[in-house]
Coordinates of C-alpha atoms in Angstrom, one line a residue:
M1 CA 14.6 13.9 16.6
A2 CA 15.0 17.3 15.6
T3 CA 15.5 15.9 11.4
G4 CA 13.5 18.1 9.3
Q5 CA 10.3 17.4 6.8
L6 CA 7.4 14.9 7.9
F7 CA 5.0 14.7 5.2
S8 CA 4.7 16.0 1.8
R9 CA 2.6 16.0 -1.4
S10 CA 3.6 12.4 -2.0
T11 CA 3.0 11.0 1.9
Q12 CA 0.9 8.3 2.3
S13 CA -0.9 7.1 5.2
L14 CA -2.7 3.4 6.4
F15 CA -6.0 3.9 8.8
Y16 CA -6.6 1.5 11.5
N17 CA -9.8 1.3 12.9
Y18 CA -12.1 3.0 9.9
K19 CA -14.6 5.7 9.8
Q20 CA -16.0 7.4 7.2
L21 CA -15.6 11.2 8.4
P22 CA -12.1 11.5 8.8
I23 CA -10.8 9.8 6.0
Q24 CA -13.1 11.7 3.4
R25 CA -12.0 14.4 4.5
M26 CA -8.7 13.5 3.9
L27 CA -9.5 12.5 0.6
D28 CA -11.1 16.1 -0.1
F29 CA -7.9 17.3 1.4
D30 CA -5.9 15.4 -1.2
F31 CA -8.3 16.8 -4.0
L32 CA -8.6 20.6 -2.7
C33 CA -4.0 20.7 -3.2
G34 CA -4.2 19.1 -6.2
R35 CA -2.5 15.9 -5.2
E36 CA -2.2 13.0 -8.0
T37 CA -2.9 10.4 -5.8
P38 CA -4.8 10.3 -2.5
S39 CA -2.9 9.6 0.6
I40 CA -4.7 6.6 2.3
A41 CA -3.1 3.9 0.7
G42 CA -5.1 1.1 2.8
I43 CA -7.3 0.6 5.5
I44 CA -6.9 -1.5 8.6
N45 CA -9.8 -3.0 10.1
P46 CA -9.5 -5.9 12.3
G47 CA -11.8 -9.0 10.7
S48 CA -12.3 -7.3 8.2
E49 CA -10.9 -7.1 4.1
G50 CA -11.8 -6.4 0.8
F51 CA -12.5 -2.6 -0.3
Q52 CA -13.8 0.7 0.5
K53 CA -15.9 3.1 -1.2
L54 CA -14.9 6.6 -1.0
F55 CA -14.9 9.8 -2.9
F56 CA -11.6 11.5 -4.7
G57 CA -13.2 14.4 -6.2
Q58 CA -15.8 13.2 -8.3
E59 CA -14.0 10.3 -8.8
E60 CA -15.1 6.9 -6.7
I61 CA -12.5 5.2 -5.8
A62 CA -12.1 1.6 -3.9
I63 CA -8.9 1.5 -0.7
P64 CA -7.8 -2.1 -0.2
V65 CA -9.1 -2.7 3.4
H66 CA -6.4 -5.4 5.6
S67 CA -7.4 -7.1 8.9
S68 CA -4.3 -6.7 10.4
I69 CA -1.1 -4.3 10.4
E70 CA 1.2 -6.5 9.1
A71 CA -0.7 -7.1 5.8
A72 CA -1.3 -3.7 5.4
C73 CA 2.6 -2.8 5.5
S74 CA 3.6 -5.5 3.1
A75 CA 1.1 -4.4 0.3
H76 CA 1.9 -1.2 0.8
P77 CA 5.6 -0.4 1.7
T78 CA 5.4 2.9 0.6
A79 CA 2.6 4.4 3.0
D80 CA 4.9 5.5 6.2
V81 CA 2.6 7.1 8.5
F82 CA 0.6 5.3 10.9
I83 CA -3.1 7.5 11.8
N84 CA -4.5 5.5 14.9
F85 CA -8.6 5.9 15.1
A86 CA -8.3 2.9 17.6
S87 CA -10.3 3.4 20.6
F88 CA -7.5 4.2 24.3
R89 CA -8.3 0.5 25.2
S90 CA -6.5 -1.0 22.3
A91 CA -4.5 2.4 20.6
A92 CA -1.6 1.6 22.6
A93 CA -1.0 -2.2 21.4
S94 CA -1.4 -1.3 17.4
S95 CA 0.5 1.5 17.9
M96 CA 3.4 -0.3 18.8
S97 CA 2.1 -2.8 16.3
A98 CA 2.8 -0.7 13.9
L99 CA 5.9 1.2 15.2
K100 CA 7.7 -2.4 15.1
Q101 CA 6.9 -2.2 11.7
P102 CA 10.3 -1.3 9.0
T103 CA 8.0 0.8 6.9
I104 CA 6.1 3.0 9.7
R105 CA 7.5 7.0 10.2
V106 CA 5.1 8.2 11.7
V107 CA 2.4 6.8 14.2
A108 CA -1.4 9.3 15.1
I109 CA -2.7 8.3 18.0
I110 CA -6.0 10.2 18.1
A111 CA -7.3 8.8 21.6
E112 CA -7.4 10.0 24.9
G113 CA -6.6 9.1 28.3
V114 CA -4.3 5.7 26.9
P115 CA -2.8 4.6 30.5
E116 CA 0.5 6.4 31.1
S117 CA 2.6 3.7 31.4
D118 CA 1.7 2.6 28.1
A119 CA 2.3 5.7 26.2
K120 CA 6.4 6.2 28.1
Q121 CA 6.7 2.8 26.7
L122 CA 5.5 4.1 23.0
I123 CA 7.4 6.9 23.9
A124 CA 10.8 5.2 24.4
Y125 CA 10.4 2.7 21.8
A126 CA 10.0 5.7 19.3
R127 CA 12.8 7.6 20.3
A128 CA 15.1 4.7 20.3
N129 CA 13.7 3.1 17.3
N130 CA 14.2 7.9 15.0
K131 CA 10.2 7.5 14.8
V132 CA 8.2 9.9 15.5
I133 CA 4.8 9.8 17.7
I134 CA 1.9 12.5 17.7
G135 CA -0.3 11.8 20.2
P136 CA -1.7 10.2 21.8
A137 CA -5.4 12.5 22.6
T138 CA -4.2 14.6 19.6
V139 CA -6.9 15.5 16.1
G140 CA -3.2 15.3 14.2
G141 CA -1.7 17.7 11.9
I142 CA -1.1 18.9 8.9
Q143 CA 1.3 20.0 5.9
A144 CA -0.3 22.6 4.1
G145 CA -1.1 21.4 0.3
A146 CA 0.3 18.6 0.9
F147 CA -1.1 16.2 3.3
K148 CA -3.2 16.0 7.2
I149 CA -4.1 13.6 9.4
G150 CA -8.1 12.5 10.0
D151 CA -10.0 15.5 11.1
T152 CA -6.9 18.0 11.7
A153 CA -8.3 21.9 10.4
G154 CA -12.1 20.6 10.5
T155 CA -14.2 21.0 7.5
L156 CA -13.4 21.7 4.6
D157 CA -15.2 25.3 4.1
N158 CA -12.4 26.6 7.3
I159 CA -9.9 24.1 5.8
I160 CA -10.0 27.3 2.6
H161 CA -10.7 30.1 4.8
C162 CA -7.2 29.4 6.4
K163 CA -5.8 28.8 2.6
L164 CA -4.5 25.3 3.8
Y165 CA -4.7 24.1 0.2
R166 CA -1.0 25.9 -0.6
P167 CA 2.0 26.1 1.7
G168 CA 3.0 29.3 3.4
S169 CA 5.5 30.1 5.5
I170 CA 5.3 29.5 9.2
G171 CA 5.4 26.4 11.2
F172 CA 3.1 26.3 14.2
V173 CA 2.7 23.9 16.9
S174 CA 0.0 23.5 19.7
K175 CA -1.0 21.3 22.7
S176 CA -4.6 21.6 21.4
G177 CA -6.2 20.2 18.7
G178 CA -9.1 22.5 19.5
M179 CA -7.1 25.5 19.6
S180 CA -5.2 24.4 16.5
N181 CA -8.2 25.5 14.1
E182 CA -8.5 28.9 15.8
L183 CA -4.5 29.4 15.1
Y184 CA -4.5 28.5 12.0
N185 CA -7.4 31.1 10.9
T186 CA -5.8 33.5 12.9
I187 CA -2.3 33.1 11.3
A188 CA -3.9 32.7 7.9
R189 CA -5.4 36.6 8.8
V190 CA -2.4 38.0 9.5
T191 CA 0.7 36.2 7.3
D192 CA 0.7 34.1 3.9
G193 CA -0.2 30.5 6.2
I194 CA 1.3 28.0 7.5
Y195 CA 3.7 25.4 6.4
E196 CA 3.4 22.9 9.0
G197 CA 0.9 22.1 11.9
I198 CA 1.1 19.9 14.6
A199 CA -1.0 19.3 17.6
I200 CA 1.0 17.1 19.8
G201 CA -2.0 16.2 22.2
G202 CA -3.2 16.9 25.7
D203 CA -2.1 14.3 27.8
V204 CA 0.7 14.7 30.2
F205 CA 3.1 12.2 28.2
P206 CA 2.7 13.2 24.7
G207 CA 4.6 11.4 22.1
S208 CA 6.1 14.6 20.6
T209 CA 6.8 18.3 22.2
L210 CA 6.5 21.5 21.7
S211 CA 10.7 21.9 21.6
D212 CA 10.4 18.4 18.7
H213 CA 8.7 19.8 16.6
V214 CA 9.9 23.7 16.9
L215 CA 13.8 22.1 16.1
R216 CA 12.3 20.3 12.9
F217 CA 10.4 23.5 11.9
N218 CA 14.3 25.1 12.2
N219 CA 15.7 22.8 9.7
I220 CA 13.0 23.2 7.1
P221 CA 14.1 25.8 5.0
Q222 CA 10.0 26.6 3.5
V223 CA 9.6 27.5 7.4
K224 CA 10.5 31.4 8.0
M225 CA 9.0 31.3 11.9
M226 CA 7.5 29.7 14.2
V227 CA 4.0 30.0 16.2
V228 CA 3.8 27.9 19.8
L229 CA 1.0 27.6 21.6
G230 CA 1.7 25.8 25.3
E231 CA -0.6 25.1 28.1
L232 CA -0.5 25.5 31.7
G233 CA 0.6 21.8 33.6
G234 CA 3.7 20.0 32.7
R235 CA 6.9 21.6 31.9
D236 CA 7.3 20.7 28.0
E237 CA 7.7 24.6 27.1
Y238 CA 10.8 24.4 29.1
S239 CA 12.9 22.8 26.7
L240 CA 11.9 25.1 24.0
V241 CA 13.4 27.3 26.3
E242 CA 16.7 25.2 27.0
A243 CA 16.8 25.0 23.0
L244 CA 16.1 29.0 22.7
K245 CA 18.7 30.0 25.4
E246 CA 21.0 27.5 23.4
G247 CA 20.9 29.1 20.0
K248 CA 19.5 26.0 18.7
V249 CA 16.6 28.0 17.1
H250 CA 17.7 30.3 14.7
K251 CA 14.3 31.7 13.1
P252 CA 11.7 34.3 15.6
V253 CA 8.9 32.7 17.4
V254 CA 6.0 33.4 18.5
A255 CA 4.5 31.5 21.8
W256 CA 1.9 32.0 24.2
V257 CA 0.8 29.8 27.2
S258 CA -2.9 29.9 28.2
G259 CA -4.0 29.3 30.9
T260 CA -3.6 32.3 33.1
C261 CA -6.6 32.6 34.6
A262 CA -5.4 29.8 36.5
R263 CA -4.9 32.0 39.4
L264 CA -8.0 33.4 40.1
F265 CA -9.3 30.7 41.0
K266 CA -8.6 29.7 45.0
S267 CA -7.4 26.1 44.4
E268 CA -5.8 23.8 41.5
V269 CA -8.7 23.3 38.4
Q270 CA -7.9 20.6 36.1
F271 CA -8.4 22.1 32.5
G272 CA -9.8 20.1 29.7
H273 CA -6.6 18.2 29.1
A274 CA -5.2 15.1 31.2
G275 CA -1.4 17.6 31.4
A276 CA -3.4 21.3 31.4
K277 CA -3.2 21.5 35.5
S278 CA -0.5 23.7 37.4
G279 CA 0.8 21.8 39.6
G280 CA 3.3 24.3 41.1
E281 CA 4.8 27.9 40.2
L282 CA 7.1 26.6 37.1
E283 CA 3.9 24.5 35.7
S284 CA 1.7 28.6 35.6
A285 CA 0.9 29.9 32.5
Q286 CA 2.6 33.3 33.4
A287 CA 5.8 31.3 34.9
K288 CA 6.4 29.6 31.4
N289 CA 5.3 33.1 29.2
Q290 CA 8.3 34.8 31.4
A291 CA 10.4 32.1 30.6
L292 CA 10.1 32.0 27.1
R293 CA 9.9 36.1 26.8
E294 CA 13.3 36.1 28.6
A295 CA 14.9 33.2 26.6
G296 CA 14.5 35.3 23.3
A297 CA 10.3 34.4 22.0
V298 CA 8.3 37.2 20.7
V299 CA 5.5 37.1 23.9
P300 CA 2.3 38.7 23.8
T301 CA 1.1 40.4 27.1
S302 CA -2.5 38.4 26.2
Y303 CA -3.8 35.6 24.4
E304 CA -5.6 38.8 22.9
D305 CA -2.5 39.9 21.7
L306 CA -0.9 37.1 20.3
E307 CA -2.8 38.3 16.2
S308 CA -0.5 41.2 16.3
A309 CA 2.5 39.5 17.5
I310 CA 2.3 37.1 14.9
K311 CA 1.4 39.7 12.1
E312 CA 4.7 42.4 13.2
T313 CA 7.0 39.2 13.1
F314 CA 5.6 38.5 9.3
E315 CA 5.5 41.7 8.3
K316 CA 9.2 42.1 9.6
L317 CA 10.7 39.7 8.4
I318 CA 9.0 40.7 4.4
E319 CA 11.0 44.0 5.2
E320 CA 14.3 42.2 5.9
G321 CA 14.0 39.9 2.6
K322 CA 13.3 36.8 4.5
I323 CA 9.9 36.0 3.2
T324 CA 8.7 36.7 0.4
P325 CA 5.2 36.0 0.3
V326 CA 3.5 33.3 -1.6
S327 CA 1.7 33.5 -4.4
E328 CA -2.9 33.3 -3.7
V329 CA -4.2 30.2 -6.2
T330 CA -7.6 29.3 -6.7
P331 CA -8.7 26.1 -5.1
P332 CA -10.4 23.3 -6.9
Q333 CA -14.1 23.3 -6.3
I334 CA -14.4 20.0 -4.1
P335 CA -18.6 17.8 -5.2
E336 CA -20.6 18.2 -2.9
D337 CA -22.1 15.2 -0.9
L338 CA -26.0 14.2 -2.0
N339 CA -27.0 13.7 0.6
I340 CA -25.9 17.5 1.9
A341 CA -26.7 18.9 -0.9
I342 CA -30.6 17.5 -0.8
K343 CA -30.3 18.7 2.6
S344 CA -29.3 22.2 1.7
G345 CA -32.3 22.5 -1.1
K346 CA -29.2 22.7 -3.5
V347 CA -30.3 20.0 -5.7
R348 CA -33.2 17.0 -6.4
A349 CA -32.5 13.4 -6.4
P350 CA -34.6 10.6 -8.1
T351 CA -35.6 7.8 -5.0
H352 CA -34.4 4.1 -6.0
I353 CA -36.7 2.6 -4.8
I354 CA -40.5 3.0 -3.6
C355 CA -42.1 1.0 -0.5
T356 CA -45.8 1.4 0.5
I357 CA -46.5 -1.0 3.0
S358 CA -43.8 -0.4 5.8
D359 CA -41.6 2.4 7.8
E360 CA -38.4 1.7 9.7
R361 CA -38.2 5.3 10.1
G362 CA -39.2 7.0 13.1
E363 CA -39.5 6.0 17.1
E364 CA -40.7 2.2 16.0
P365 CA -41.0 0.4 12.7
S366 CA -44.9 0.6 11.6
Y367 CA -47.1 -2.2 8.2
A368 CA -49.2 0.3 6.5
G369 CA -48.9 2.7 8.8
V370 CA -50.1 0.5 12.1
P371 CA -47.5 1.3 14.2
M372 CA -45.5 -2.4 15.8
S373 CA -47.0 -1.2 19.4
T374 CA -50.8 -1.5 18.5
I375 CA -50.1 -4.4 16.6
V376 CA -48.5 -6.2 19.9
E377 CA -50.5 -4.4 22.1
E378 CA -54.3 -4.5 20.7
G379 CA -52.9 -8.7 19.5
Y380 CA -52.8 -8.4 15.9
G381 CA -52.7 -12.1 14.6
V382 CA -50.8 -13.4 11.6
G383 CA -53.8 -12.9 8.9
D384 CA -53.3 -9.3 10.2
V385 CA -50.4 -9.0 9.6
L386 CA -50.9 -9.9 6.8
S387 CA -53.6 -8.1 5.6
L388 CA -51.2 -5.0 6.0
L389 CA -48.6 -6.0 4.4
W390 CA -50.1 -7.4 1.2
F391 CA -53.1 -5.5 1.1
K392 CA -52.0 -2.1 3.1
R393 CA -55.4 -2.2 4.9
S394 CA -57.1 -3.9 8.4
L395 CA -59.9 -6.6 6.9
P396 CA -62.4 -7.8 9.0
R397 CA -61.3 -10.4 11.5
Y398 CA -63.4 -13.3 9.3
C399 CA -61.2 -12.5 6.3
T400 CA -57.7 -12.5 8.2
Q401 CA -58.9 -15.7 10.5
F402 CA -60.0 -17.8 7.4
I403 CA -56.1 -16.1 5.8
E404 CA -54.9 -18.0 8.6
I405 CA -57.0 -21.4 8.2
C406 CA -55.5 -21.3 4.7
I407 CA -51.8 -21.1 6.3
M408 CA -52.7 -23.8 8.3
L409 CA -54.5 -26.3 5.8
C410 CA -51.9 -26.4 3.2
A411 CA -48.8 -25.8 5.6
D412 CA -48.2 -29.6 4.9
H413 CA -49.6 -32.1 2.4
G414 CA -46.8 -35.0 3.7
P415 CA -43.5 -36.1 2.2
C416 CA -44.3 -37.5 -0.7
V417 CA -45.4 -34.1 -2.7
S418 CA -42.9 -32.7 -4.9
G419 CA -42.0 -29.6 -2.8
A420 CA -41.5 -32.0 0.1
H421 CA -39.9 -34.7 -1.8
N422 CA -37.1 -32.2 -3.0
T423 CA -36.3 -30.9 0.0
I424 CA -35.8 -34.1 1.9
V425 CA -33.7 -35.0 -0.9
T426 CA -31.6 -31.4 -0.7
A427 CA -31.3 -31.8 3.2
R428 CA -30.3 -35.4 3.1
A429 CA -26.9 -34.0 1.7
G430 CA -26.1 -32.2 4.2
K431 CA -27.2 -28.8 2.6
D432 CA -28.5 -25.8 5.0
L433 CA -32.0 -24.7 5.7
I434 CA -32.5 -21.8 2.8
S435 CA -31.1 -24.4 0.0
S436 CA -33.5 -27.0 1.5
L437 CA -36.4 -24.7 1.2
V438 CA -35.9 -23.1 -1.6
S439 CA -35.3 -26.5 -3.6
G440 CA -39.0 -27.5 -2.1
L441 CA -40.5 -24.1 -3.6
L442 CA -38.8 -24.3 -7.2
T443 CA -41.1 -26.9 -7.7
I444 CA -44.7 -24.8 -7.2
G445 CA -45.9 -24.0 -10.3
P446 CA -48.9 -25.1 -12.4
R447 CA -48.8 -28.9 -11.4
F448 CA -47.6 -27.7 -7.7
G449 CA -49.5 -25.6 -5.4
G450 CA -49.6 -22.6 -8.2
A451 CA -52.9 -22.9 -9.3
I452 CA -54.4 -21.0 -7.1
D453 CA -54.5 -17.7 -9.2
D454 CA -55.2 -19.5 -12.6
A455 CA -58.5 -21.1 -10.9
A456 CA -59.1 -18.0 -9.2
R457 CA -58.6 -16.3 -13.0
Y458 CA -60.6 -18.5 -15.0
F459 CA -63.5 -19.2 -12.6
K460 CA -64.0 -15.1 -12.1
D461 CA -63.5 -14.7 -16.1
A462 CA -66.4 -17.5 -16.4
Y463 CA -69.1 -16.1 -13.7
D464 CA -68.9 -12.5 -14.6
R465 CA -69.3 -13.5 -18.4
G466 CA -72.3 -15.6 -16.6
L467 CA -70.8 -18.8 -18.3
T468 CA -72.6 -21.9 -17.8
P469 CA -70.4 -24.8 -16.6
Y470 CA -70.8 -26.8 -20.1
E471 CA -69.5 -23.4 -21.7
F472 CA -66.7 -23.3 -19.4
V473 CA -65.5 -26.7 -19.5
E474 CA -65.7 -27.3 -22.9
G475 CA -64.1 -24.2 -24.2
M476 CA -61.1 -25.1 -21.6
K477 CA -60.8 -27.6 -23.8
K478 CA -61.0 -26.6 -26.9
K479 CA -57.7 -24.5 -25.9
G480 CA -56.0 -27.4 -24.5
I481 CA -56.1 -26.0 -21.4
R482 CA -56.9 -28.4 -17.9
V483 CA -59.1 -26.5 -15.3
P484 CA -57.0 -24.7 -12.9
G485 CA -58.5 -26.1 -9.2
I486 CA -60.0 -28.8 -10.9
G487 CA -58.5 -32.4 -10.1
H488 CA -57.0 -35.0 -7.5
R489 CA -54.4 -37.2 -8.4
I490 CA -55.9 -39.2 -4.9
K491 CA -59.1 -37.8 -4.0
S492 CA -62.3 -38.4 -5.7
R493 CA -66.2 -38.1 -5.7
D494 CA -66.0 -40.6 -2.5
N495 CA -62.6 -39.5 -0.8
R496 CA -62.9 -36.1 -0.3
D497 CA -60.5 -33.4 0.4
K498 CA -61.0 -32.3 4.0
R499 CA -59.4 -29.8 3.6
V500 CA -61.9 -28.2 1.0
Q501 CA -64.5 -29.2 3.0
L502 CA -63.5 -27.3 5.7
L503 CA -62.5 -24.2 4.0
Q504 CA -66.2 -24.4 2.5
K505 CA -67.9 -24.8 5.9
Y506 CA -66.2 -21.5 7.5
A507 CA -67.2 -19.5 3.9
H508 CA -70.5 -20.9 4.7
T509 CA -70.5 -19.6 8.1
H510 CA -69.2 -16.0 8.1
F511 CA -69.1 -15.0 4.3
P512 CA -71.4 -12.3 3.6
S513 CA -71.6 -13.9 -0.3
V514 CA -69.7 -17.0 -1.9
K515 CA -71.4 -16.6 -5.7
Y516 CA -68.1 -17.6 -6.7
M517 CA -67.4 -20.7 -4.4
E518 CA -70.7 -22.3 -5.7
Y519 CA -69.9 -21.6 -9.2
A520 CA -67.0 -23.2 -8.3
V521 CA -68.9 -26.2 -7.2
T522 CA -71.2 -26.4 -9.8
V523 CA -68.6 -26.6 -12.1
E524 CA -67.2 -30.0 -9.9
T525 CA -70.6 -30.9 -10.3
Y526 CA -70.2 -31.2 -14.5
T527 CA -66.2 -32.0 -14.4
L528 CA -67.5 -35.4 -11.4
S529 CA -69.6 -36.4 -14.8
K530 CA -66.7 -36.9 -16.9
A531 CA -64.4 -38.6 -14.4
N532 CA -64.8 -39.4 -10.4
N533 CA -61.3 -37.5 -9.3
L534 CA -61.8 -34.4 -11.2
V535 CA -63.0 -32.9 -7.9
L536 CA -62.5 -29.6 -6.7
N537 CA -59.6 -29.2 -4.8
V538 CA -57.5 -26.8 -2.2
D539 CA -56.2 -24.5 -5.3
G540 CA -59.8 -24.2 -6.2
A541 CA -61.8 -23.8 -3.1
I542 CA -59.1 -21.1 -2.2
G543 CA -58.8 -20.0 -5.3
S544 CA -62.9 -19.2 -5.4
L545 CA -63.6 -18.1 -1.9
F546 CA -60.5 -15.5 -2.0
L547 CA -62.9 -14.0 -5.3
D548 CA -65.9 -14.2 -2.0
L549 CA -63.4 -12.2 0.6
L550 CA -62.5 -9.5 -1.6
A551 CA -65.6 -9.0 -3.3
G552 CA -67.8 -9.3 0.0
S553 CA -65.7 -7.7 2.4
G554 CA -66.4 -4.3 0.3
M555 CA -63.3 -3.2 0.8
F556 CA -61.6 -3.9 -2.5
S557 CA -63.0 -2.4 -6.1
K558 CA -62.8 -4.0 -9.2
Q559 CA -59.8 -3.5 -10.4
E560 CA -57.9 -4.0 -7.0
I561 CA -59.3 -7.7 -7.3
D562 CA -58.6 -7.8 -10.9
E563 CA -54.8 -6.8 -10.2
I564 CA -54.2 -9.1 -6.8
V565 CA -55.4 -12.7 -8.8
E566 CA -52.8 -11.0 -11.5
I567 CA -50.0 -10.2 -9.6
G568 CA -49.9 -13.4 -7.8
Y569 CA -51.2 -12.6 -4.1
L570 CA -52.9 -16.0 -4.0
N571 CA -50.1 -18.3 -4.9
G572 CA -48.2 -16.4 -2.4
L573 CA -50.4 -17.5 0.1
F574 CA -49.6 -21.3 -0.5
V575 CA -46.1 -20.4 -1.2
L576 CA -45.7 -18.6 2.6
A577 CA -48.0 -21.9 3.7
R578 CA -45.5 -24.7 2.2
S579 CA -43.1 -23.0 3.3
I580 CA -44.0 -23.5 7.0
G581 CA -44.0 -27.2 5.7
L582 CA -40.7 -27.7 3.9
I583 CA -39.0 -26.1 7.1
G584 CA -40.3 -28.8 9.0
H585 CA -39.2 -31.1 6.7
T586 CA -35.8 -29.9 6.7
F587 CA -35.7 -29.9 10.3
D588 CA -37.0 -33.6 10.7
Q589 CA -34.2 -35.3 8.2
K590 CA -31.2 -33.0 10.4
R591 CA -32.8 -34.4 13.5
L592 CA -32.8 -37.8 12.5
K593 CA -29.1 -37.7 10.9
Q594 CA -30.6 -39.2 8.0
P595 CA -27.9 -40.0 5.1
L596 CA -27.3 -39.0 1.2
Y597 CA -30.6 -39.8 -0.6
R598 CA -30.5 -42.2 -3.0
H599 CA -33.1 -43.0 -5.5
P600 CA -34.1 -47.1 -5.3
W601 CA -33.1 -48.8 -8.9
E602 CA -36.2 -51.0 -8.7
D603 CA -38.7 -47.7 -8.5
V604 CA -36.5 -47.1 -12.2
L605 CA -37.5 -48.5 -15.8
Y606 CA -34.6 -48.3 -17.5
T607 CA -35.9 -48.6 -21.3
K608 CA -34.6 -48.2 -24.7

């Protein structure tokens, strides 16, 4: 492996299996370091394509999302680092696929628990093809001031505290990602900081070894000394011992192998990593530390003395003129995410939507403050739910039952009315349910089903002003306005609409007052004197009776009643009800496998 530097300020990567937080941390690090371009060229999310919005400093950017590794490598040929956040189940396959791409040079495998046989195959392929694997079971790596992998070094505060936004003089390699963060902090306290840091991972078979990276650091001019943190278990550290003995390392190495406490236990102890288990005296922390010390590494007597050993070695290099400490720079301010700033009380921001009828937060959704469990356990009906969501209150049972009756009576009126006809034609054209439903709903208006609000509005105005039926009807005639809720193409004085009769019967039985309906009936009596088909239709019946419901329940103020009528609540009732029938007609046509509808010629008057 040897060679030299893995990363630079122009390094770009491909990120496999989208994870918002580590990606944003990488981009924030890029901005902190003063990079001109983001270090992530593309995201690979199997089965997805498009773009993902993220922040680069204060600027919002769109990073391409690709569905396959091959597509991403083809689209971004300069991206030579593959950061694999796949689970241990698929990490090996996706990593091997990335290694086989000619553009990929470094693969970082974050997942723990990759099968050892798979890890061995990856390692063999990488070595045979001169490629580098960091991991498995790694947090990644970082080149200070240039590039970092995923969550390496943790939060921005930690990165700034450890001076990782600019390069230092120390090359650091460790098995542990968590201990890497600790050592970055330690090194920053007593030296000018790290130049590059790598966590090779804690699995039994890491893709690259401690000695691989020490030998690589040895070839990087900017690295003046190395710090190595090993752990008990395995024999990786002995390859570093051999390199030191053979004179392959020409720079000071400060090393410590953790796990010396293992001897205090009577039986073998498995520490956090899969590889952190002593398989004999040679694999003990004490034996490794002694071997490293004898090979020429600076090895303290305990972990507590590691910081002093690093400091002394660094200061000695300064005295010898081998290190000129880097000048400190002030990193740019990273804009704080709005949600974090709001939680910390630093800013306040307006909301974009106001909702007063439902709330999905907490343990269960609620409608107008009534928990879903209550709605189900207490047997609420459709009318009850509608009263909560539309009127923001629980109406008396006779009111909600009236609402349900209206929905049932208005659900359908046969295939010949305009709404149903439109839906049938659309369904027979092979369109989907939503398209068929909407084509029918779009016919609802002043001439079809949409007169309930107008009927309520005009009947209420006339009654409240004390107009006689004559004054009301003739006044409307002078304005050129048909009386909403009066008139039917089929029904007449001798063929009354059964739906209207049922609604009137229910209201007489249950409503405390029916003054608006009675007024509508007196208007009907007058209009029938003019024409036999000017009967009170279902729109007029529902409109007038809903006024009685609102006024008679005692639960609405006059202003609320006026607002309900003005907004269009009552037409909403017809839309809700008729949607049931229109959906039924759609399913009916689909079930019957009806062909495309074509209107017959003989039913068209062709004229000049």
